Amino acid sequence: MKIPTKNLILTLFFILSTVCLIRLFRITLNIFSYSQHPPLLYTLMHQNTTLPDRIPHMSQRFAKYRSSAEEEPLSHKQYHLISDVISHRAPCNLLIFGLKAQLLDISKLNKGGTTIFLEDDAQKLRNRTLKTNAVQVYSVKYQDKASEAFELLKHAREHPECKPKARKLRESQCKLALTNLPNEIYRRRWDVVVIDGPRGDQPEAPGRMRAIYTAGMLARSGNSTDVFVHDTNHMIEKWYSWEFLCQENLVSSKGNLWHFQGKGGLSSASFCEGNASALSRNS
Ligand SMILES: *[C@@H]1O[C@H](CO)[C@@H](O)[C@H](O)[C@H]1NC(C)=O
Ligand SMILES: *[C@@H]1O[C@H](CO)[C@@H](O)[C@H](O)[C@H]1NC(C)=O
Ligand SMILES: *[C@@H]1O[C@H](CO)[C@@H](O)[C@H](O)[C@H]1NC(C)=O
């Protein structure tokens, strides 16, 4: 009787410690891959590197980065930053990517101006509360998944079609240009553009690549356009903002909300001023 009990306890002990070890190992792995993110990002953004070859692997990792499916609301300070600019410029032309209750509230400050919302989410487009509050909402389709962000950025750097002076946005051959929006979007000079959509929180979800590129192009044809980008703690938002809205145009920020002010000037060959941009372009 004595020996089997002892054996049983030993076996149990062995099994439990193995489980513990495996868990510990997994946690270590997670911490390791997490802590690698900032240096990698830093390297890519601050050095003369071309985009890495291991794109599929990396894109999966960065896309996972935004963990929660819940949309993060604007903080009190962020809300006020956008409100202040809009009330200062109203009545103005206000373009908003992402139909959200908070942005609807803010858009009411644009009395007498033109406000257009662009939304891709069918559920939001059906939502009566949201729809009846907005003056103009257009449905938009984003073909690209968040996981394609790296490839699209590479495409943009390699193709002259994506340069700001290439041709009109509407006729652009650049994969990042939104060319199927209502005419009005291309006709107007936009004073304020807010990017808080599409979701882009999963590799398979539509990402904000086109929204940010398009905002960059619109800002160039406008007259001192204020562009807000929300969720810039996430990689797509951060990278694309640096690339197409440019560090030299960043005038303020509150947490993960960045505020750019485009000077206009469609004629320049690149989005950002030479080497002043965080991402160098000599690939
Ligand atoms: C980046 O490239 C430019 C031009 O090719 C060069 O002058 C500069 O020294 C490079 N910077 C680094 C950090 O390698
Ligand atoms: C509609 O939108 C409002 C405001 O964002 C939200 O509170 C509500 O739950 C939504 N309704 C549906 C049916 O999704
Ligand atoms: C752009 O804005 C400035 C100052 O607000 C104004 O003086 C100028 O006439 C505007 N230009 C155009 C083309 O609207």
Short mmCIF file of C-alpha atoms and ligand atoms in Angstrom, two decimals:
data_model
loop_
_atom_site.label_atom_id
_atom_site.label_comp_id
_atom_site.label_asym_id
_atom_site.label_seq_id
_atom_site.Cartn_x
_atom_site.Cartn_y
_atom_site.Cartn_z
CA MET A 1 0.00 0.00 0.00
CA LYS A 2 2.78 2.40 0.90
CA ILE A 3 4.74 2.23 -2.30
CA PRO A 4 1.88 2.87 -4.79
CA THR A 5 0.78 5.95 -2.81
CA LYS A 6 4.27 7.31 -2.88
CA ASN A 7 4.50 6.64 -6.59
CA LEU A 8 1.20 8.32 -7.19
CA ILE A 9 2.27 11.42 -5.33
CA LEU A 10 5.54 11.49 -7.21
CA THR A 11 3.75 11.15 -10.54
CA LEU A 12 1.33 13.90 -9.62
CA PHE A 13 4.17 16.13 -8.56
CA PHE A 14 5.95 15.48 -11.80
CA ILE A 15 2.89 16.28 -13.90
CA LEU A 16 2.18 19.48 -12.00
CA SER A 17 5.70 20.76 -12.27
CA THR A 18 5.74 20.06 -16.00
CA VAL A 19 2.56 22.08 -16.43
CA CYS A 20 4.07 24.89 -14.40
CA LEU A 21 7.22 24.88 -16.44
CA ILE A 22 5.31 24.98 -19.72
CA ARG A 23 3.25 27.92 -18.53
CA LEU A 24 6.29 29.77 -17.35
CA PHE A 25 7.93 29.18 -20.68
CA ARG A 26 4.94 30.54 -22.57
CA ILE A 27 4.78 33.64 -20.41
CA THR A 28 8.46 34.27 -21.01
CA LEU A 29 7.93 33.89 -24.74
CA ASN A 30 5.09 36.39 -24.68
CA ILE A 31 7.08 38.92 -22.74
CA PHE A 32 9.95 38.44 -25.11
CA SER A 33 7.93 39.05 -28.25
CA TYR A 34 6.21 42.03 -26.66
CA SER A 35 9.38 43.70 -25.53
CA GLN A 36 10.85 43.34 -28.98
CA HIS A 37 8.27 45.63 -30.47
CA PRO A 38 9.53 49.08 -29.52
CA PRO A 39 13.15 48.57 -30.62
CA LEU A 40 12.03 47.04 -33.90
CA LEU A 41 9.66 49.88 -34.56
CA TYR A 42 12.29 52.38 -33.53
CA THR A 43 14.85 50.88 -35.83
CA LEU A 44 12.56 50.90 -38.79
CA MET A 45 11.36 54.40 -38.20
CA HIS A 46 14.62 56.09 -37.41
CA GLN A 47 17.13 54.46 -39.68
CA ASN A 48 17.81 54.35 -43.36
CA THR A 49 16.28 50.92 -43.70
CA THR A 50 14.16 49.59 -46.45
CA LEU A 51 11.13 47.72 -45.27
CA PRO A 52 11.96 44.28 -43.94
CA ASP A 53 11.64 41.16 -46.02
CA ARG A 54 9.82 39.25 -43.37
CA ILE A 55 6.67 41.15 -43.96
CA PRO A 56 4.01 38.46 -43.49
CA HIS A 57 5.44 37.42 -40.16
CA MET A 58 5.73 40.97 -38.93
CA SER A 59 2.38 42.09 -40.15
CA GLN A 60 0.71 39.37 -38.16
CA ARG A 61 2.44 40.49 -35.06
CA PHE A 62 1.68 44.12 -35.40
CA ALA A 63 -1.91 43.53 -36.37
CA LYS A 64 -2.43 41.56 -33.20
CA TYR A 65 -1.09 44.49 -31.30
CA ARG A 66 -4.43 46.12 -30.96
CA SER A 67 -5.97 43.68 -28.59
CA SER A 68 -9.44 44.73 -27.63
CA ALA A 69 -12.34 44.61 -30.04
CA GLU A 70 -13.91 47.48 -28.13
CA GLU A 71 -13.45 50.84 -29.74
CA GLU A 72 -11.51 53.16 -27.57
CA PRO A 73 -13.48 56.35 -26.98
CA LEU A 74 -11.86 59.77 -27.15
CA SER A 75 -10.67 60.97 -23.78
CA HIS A 76 -11.97 64.20 -22.32
CA LYS A 77 -8.88 66.12 -23.45
CA GLN A 78 -8.93 64.60 -26.91
CA TYR A 79 -12.57 65.50 -27.32
CA HIS A 80 -11.78 69.08 -26.40
CA LEU A 81 -8.79 69.33 -28.70
CA ILE A 82 -10.91 68.41 -31.71
CA SER A 83 -13.84 70.54 -30.53
CA ASP A 84 -11.66 73.60 -30.11
CA VAL A 85 -10.26 73.39 -33.61
CA ILE A 86 -13.67 72.82 -35.16
CA SER A 87 -15.38 75.62 -33.29
CA HIS A 88 -12.52 77.90 -34.24
CA ARG A 89 -12.82 77.06 -37.93
CA ALA A 90 -16.62 76.73 -38.19
CA PRO A 91 -18.42 77.06 -40.48
CA CYS A 92 -16.04 74.82 -42.35
CA ASN A 93 -15.72 71.67 -44.44
CA LEU A 94 -15.38 68.75 -42.05
CA LEU A 95 -14.67 65.19 -43.20
CA ILE A 96 -14.83 62.35 -40.68
CA PHE A 97 -13.71 58.75 -41.22
CA GLY A 98 -15.74 56.70 -38.72
CA LEU A 99 -19.30 57.27 -37.59
CA LYS A 100 -19.29 57.56 -33.80
CA ALA A 101 -21.49 59.16 -31.21
CA GLN A 102 -18.73 61.38 -29.84
CA LEU A 103 -17.78 62.63 -33.28
CA LEU A 104 -21.41 63.29 -34.05
CA ASP A 105 -21.57 65.52 -30.99
CA ILE A 106 -18.44 67.35 -32.02
CA SER A 107 -19.67 67.80 -35.57
CA LYS A 108 -22.63 69.80 -34.27
CA LEU A 109 -20.17 72.60 -33.58
CA ASN A 110 -19.79 73.00 -37.32
CA LYS A 111 -23.00 75.02 -37.68
CA GLY A 112 -23.61 76.21 -41.19
CA GLY A 113 -20.68 74.21 -42.50
CA THR A 114 -20.52 70.93 -44.39
CA THR A 115 -19.94 67.73 -42.44
CA ILE A 116 -19.53 64.37 -44.15
CA PHE A 117 -19.06 61.04 -42.40
CA LEU A 118 -17.54 58.03 -44.16
CA GLU A 119 -18.35 54.65 -42.65
CA ASP A 120 -17.82 51.06 -43.77
CA ASP A 121 -19.44 49.13 -40.94
CA ALA A 122 -22.88 47.92 -42.03
CA GLN A 123 -24.08 47.74 -38.46
CA LYS A 124 -23.31 51.40 -37.85
CA LEU A 125 -24.79 52.42 -41.16
CA ARG A 126 -28.04 50.76 -40.11
CA ASN A 127 -27.99 52.32 -36.63
CA ARG A 128 -30.88 54.77 -36.46
CA THR A 129 -29.49 56.76 -33.53
CA LEU A 130 -26.28 57.42 -35.41
CA LYS A 131 -27.94 58.03 -38.75
CA THR A 132 -30.58 60.48 -37.69
CA ASN A 133 -27.98 62.61 -35.92
CA ALA A 134 -25.59 62.85 -38.83
CA VAL A 135 -26.28 65.25 -41.64
CA GLN A 136 -24.46 63.35 -44.37
CA VAL A 137 -23.18 59.81 -44.13
CA TYR A 138 -21.66 57.92 -47.03
CA SER A 139 -20.91 54.28 -47.06
CA VAL A 140 -17.35 53.46 -48.05
CA LYS A 141 -15.67 50.14 -48.83
CA TYR A 142 -12.10 49.48 -47.81
CA GLN A 143 -10.67 46.57 -49.74
CA ASP A 144 -7.53 46.17 -47.68
CA LYS A 145 -7.06 44.25 -44.51
CA ALA A 146 -4.94 45.60 -41.70
CA SER A 147 -2.47 42.78 -42.31
CA GLU A 148 -1.64 44.22 -45.73
CA ALA A 149 -0.37 47.50 -44.31
CA PHE A 150 3.32 46.74 -44.81
CA GLU A 151 2.93 45.67 -48.39
CA LEU A 152 0.87 48.74 -49.21
CA LEU A 153 3.42 51.04 -47.65
CA LYS A 154 6.09 49.39 -49.74
CA HIS A 155 3.92 49.81 -52.82
CA ALA A 156 3.47 53.50 -52.03
CA ARG A 157 7.20 54.08 -51.75
CA GLU A 158 8.02 52.23 -54.92
CA HIS A 159 5.32 53.62 -57.18
CA PRO A 160 5.50 57.19 -58.51
CA GLU A 161 1.70 56.98 -58.87
CA CYS A 162 1.44 57.36 -55.12
CA LYS A 163 3.44 60.60 -54.97
CA PRO A 164 1.38 63.66 -54.18
CA LYS A 165 1.79 65.35 -57.52
CA ALA A 166 1.16 62.26 -59.64
CA ARG A 167 -2.39 63.08 -60.63
CA LYS A 168 -5.76 63.88 -59.18
CA LEU A 169 -6.76 61.70 -56.27
CA ARG A 170 -9.85 60.49 -58.04
CA GLU A 171 -7.93 59.19 -61.04
CA SER A 172 -5.01 57.91 -59.01
CA GLN A 173 -3.53 54.52 -59.86
CA CYS A 174 -2.03 54.27 -56.40
CA LYS A 175 -3.38 51.30 -54.47
CA LEU A 176 -3.81 53.48 -51.41
CA ALA A 177 -6.05 56.08 -52.97
CA LEU A 178 -9.76 55.95 -52.27
CA THR A 179 -11.13 56.61 -55.72
CA ASN A 180 -14.75 55.57 -55.40
CA LEU A 181 -16.01 58.21 -53.01
CA PRO A 182 -18.83 60.60 -53.90
CA ASN A 183 -17.76 63.45 -56.18
CA GLU A 184 -18.26 66.00 -53.49
CA ILE A 185 -15.36 64.65 -51.47
CA TYR A 186 -12.89 65.38 -54.26
CA ARG A 187 -14.42 68.72 -55.18
CA ARG A 188 -14.22 70.39 -51.80
CA ARG A 189 -11.27 71.84 -49.97
CA TRP A 190 -11.38 70.24 -46.56
CA ASP A 191 -10.61 72.34 -43.50
CA VAL A 192 -10.70 69.56 -40.95
CA VAL A 193 -10.31 65.79 -41.44
CA VAL A 194 -10.75 63.36 -38.53
CA ILE A 195 -9.62 59.73 -38.85
CA ASP A 196 -11.20 57.38 -36.35
CA GLY A 197 -12.17 54.54 -38.67
CA PRO A 198 -12.26 51.94 -40.06
CA ARG A 199 -11.67 49.58 -37.15
CA GLY A 200 -8.44 47.86 -38.19
CA ASP A 201 -8.19 46.08 -34.87
CA GLN A 202 -7.71 42.59 -36.32
CA PRO A 203 -5.47 41.38 -39.14
CA GLU A 204 -8.58 40.60 -41.16
CA ALA A 205 -10.39 43.85 -40.37
CA PRO A 206 -10.16 46.79 -42.76
CA GLY A 207 -7.22 49.00 -41.84
CA ARG A 208 -6.81 52.78 -41.90
CA MET A 209 -4.17 52.83 -44.61
CA ARG A 210 -6.33 54.31 -47.33
CA ALA A 211 -8.01 56.73 -44.96
CA ILE A 212 -4.69 58.19 -43.85
CA TYR A 213 -3.21 58.32 -47.36
CA THR A 214 -6.36 59.95 -48.69
CA ALA A 215 -6.32 62.47 -45.85
CA GLY A 216 -2.71 63.27 -46.73
CA MET A 217 -3.72 63.92 -50.32
CA LEU A 218 -6.77 65.98 -49.36
CA ALA A 219 -4.69 68.03 -46.95
CA ARG A 220 -2.33 68.90 -49.78
CA SER A 221 -5.10 70.22 -51.97
CA GLY A 222 -6.74 72.10 -49.09
CA ASN A 223 -5.75 75.38 -47.56
CA SER A 224 -4.17 74.63 -44.20
CA THR A 225 -6.11 71.47 -43.37
CA ASP A 226 -6.22 70.22 -39.79
CA VAL A 227 -5.96 66.43 -39.71
CA PHE A 228 -6.61 64.39 -36.56
CA VAL A 229 -5.62 60.74 -36.31
CA HIS A 230 -6.88 58.67 -33.40
CA ASP A 231 -5.28 55.43 -32.10
CA THR A 232 -1.74 56.44 -33.04
CA ASN A 233 -0.47 54.10 -30.35
CA HIS A 234 -1.11 51.39 -32.95
CA MET A 235 1.34 50.66 -35.68
CA ILE A 236 -0.69 51.31 -38.81
CA GLU A 237 -1.91 54.66 -37.57
CA LYS A 238 1.56 55.65 -36.43
CA TRP A 239 3.46 54.56 -39.51
CA TYR A 240 1.02 55.90 -42.02
CA SER A 241 0.76 59.21 -40.19
CA TRP A 242 4.53 59.64 -40.28
CA GLU A 243 4.63 58.69 -43.91
CA PHE A 244 1.77 60.75 -45.33
CA LEU A 245 1.01 63.48 -42.81
CA CYS A 246 4.60 64.05 -41.71
CA GLN A 247 6.36 64.83 -38.50
CA GLU A 248 6.98 68.44 -39.51
CA ASN A 249 3.22 69.00 -39.71
CA LEU A 250 2.48 67.62 -36.25
CA VAL A 251 1.26 70.62 -34.29
CA SER A 252 -0.10 68.97 -31.14
CA SER A 253 -1.13 65.69 -29.59
CA LYS A 254 -3.10 64.33 -26.68
CA GLY A 255 -2.24 60.74 -25.86
CA ASN A 256 -2.99 58.64 -28.90
CA LEU A 257 -4.60 61.50 -30.83
CA TRP A 258 -2.29 63.37 -33.18
CA HIS A 259 -3.05 66.71 -34.74
CA PHE A 260 -1.40 67.63 -38.04
CA GLN A 261 -1.69 70.83 -39.98
CA GLY A 262 -1.07 70.49 -43.69
CA LYS A 263 0.29 73.50 -45.44
CA GLY A 264 -1.13 72.49 -48.81
CA GLY A 265 1.12 72.43 -51.84
CA LEU A 266 0.14 69.62 -54.16
CA SER A 267 3.11 70.34 -56.38
CA SER A 268 5.81 68.91 -54.14
CA ALA A 269 7.29 65.60 -55.15
CA SER A 270 7.06 63.89 -51.78
CA PHE A 271 4.76 64.04 -48.80
CA CYS A 272 7.32 64.96 -46.20
CA GLU A 273 10.17 67.42 -46.50
CA GLY A 274 13.27 65.48 -47.52
CA ASN A 275 15.14 63.98 -44.64
CA ALA A 276 13.03 65.75 -42.08
CA SER A 277 10.59 62.88 -42.19
CA ALA A 278 10.92 60.14 -39.64
CA LEU A 279 10.83 57.48 -42.30
CA SER A 280 13.52 57.98 -44.83
CA ARG A 281 12.75 57.30 -48.39
CA ASN A 282 15.97 56.25 -50.03
CA SER A 283 15.07 52.65 -50.58
C1 LIG B 1 20.81 58.02 -44.34
O1 LIG B 1 20.98 58.24 -45.73
C2 LIG B 1 21.56 59.47 -46.06
C3 LIG B 1 21.55 59.62 -47.57
O2 LIG B 1 21.59 58.38 -48.22
C4 LIG B 1 22.95 59.59 -45.45
O3 LIG B 1 23.51 60.84 -45.75
C5 LIG B 1 22.85 59.41 -43.95
O4 LIG B 1 24.13 59.42 -43.37
C6 LIG B 1 22.14 58.11 -43.61
N1 LIG B 1 21.92 58.01 -42.16
C7 LIG B 1 22.18 56.93 -41.46
C8 LIG B 1 21.86 56.99 -40.01
O5 LIG B 1 22.67 55.91 -41.96
C1 LIG B 2 -26.37 52.76 -32.08
O1 LIG B 2 -25.37 53.71 -31.74
C2 LIG B 2 -25.48 54.19 -30.41
C3 LIG B 2 -24.46 55.28 -30.23
O2 LIG B 2 -23.16 54.84 -30.55
C4 LIG B 2 -25.27 53.03 -29.46
O3 LIG B 2 -25.37 53.48 -28.12
C5 LIG B 2 -26.30 51.96 -29.74
O4 LIG B 2 -26.06 50.83 -28.93
C6 LIG B 2 -26.27 51.55 -31.20
N1 LIG B 2 -27.38 50.66 -31.47
C7 LIG B 2 -27.24 49.49 -32.09
C8 LIG B 2 -28.49 48.72 -32.31
O5 LIG B 2 -26.16 49.08 -32.45
C1 LIG B 3 -5.88 80.22 -47.59
O1 LIG B 3 -6.03 80.74 -46.29
C2 LIG B 3 -5.39 81.98 -46.09
C3 LIG B 3 -5.53 82.37 -44.63
O2 LIG B 3 -6.63 81.80 -44.04
C4 LIG B 3 -6.03 83.01 -47.03
O3 LIG B 3 -5.40 84.27 -46.89
C5 LIG B 3 -5.89 82.54 -48.47
O4 LIG B 3 -6.56 83.41 -49.34
C6 LIG B 3 -6.47 81.14 -48.63
N1 LIG B 3 -6.19 80.65 -49.98
C7 LIG B 3 -7.08 80.01 -50.70
C8 LIG B 3 -6.63 79.56 -52.05
O5 LIG B 3 -8.23 79.80 -50.31
#
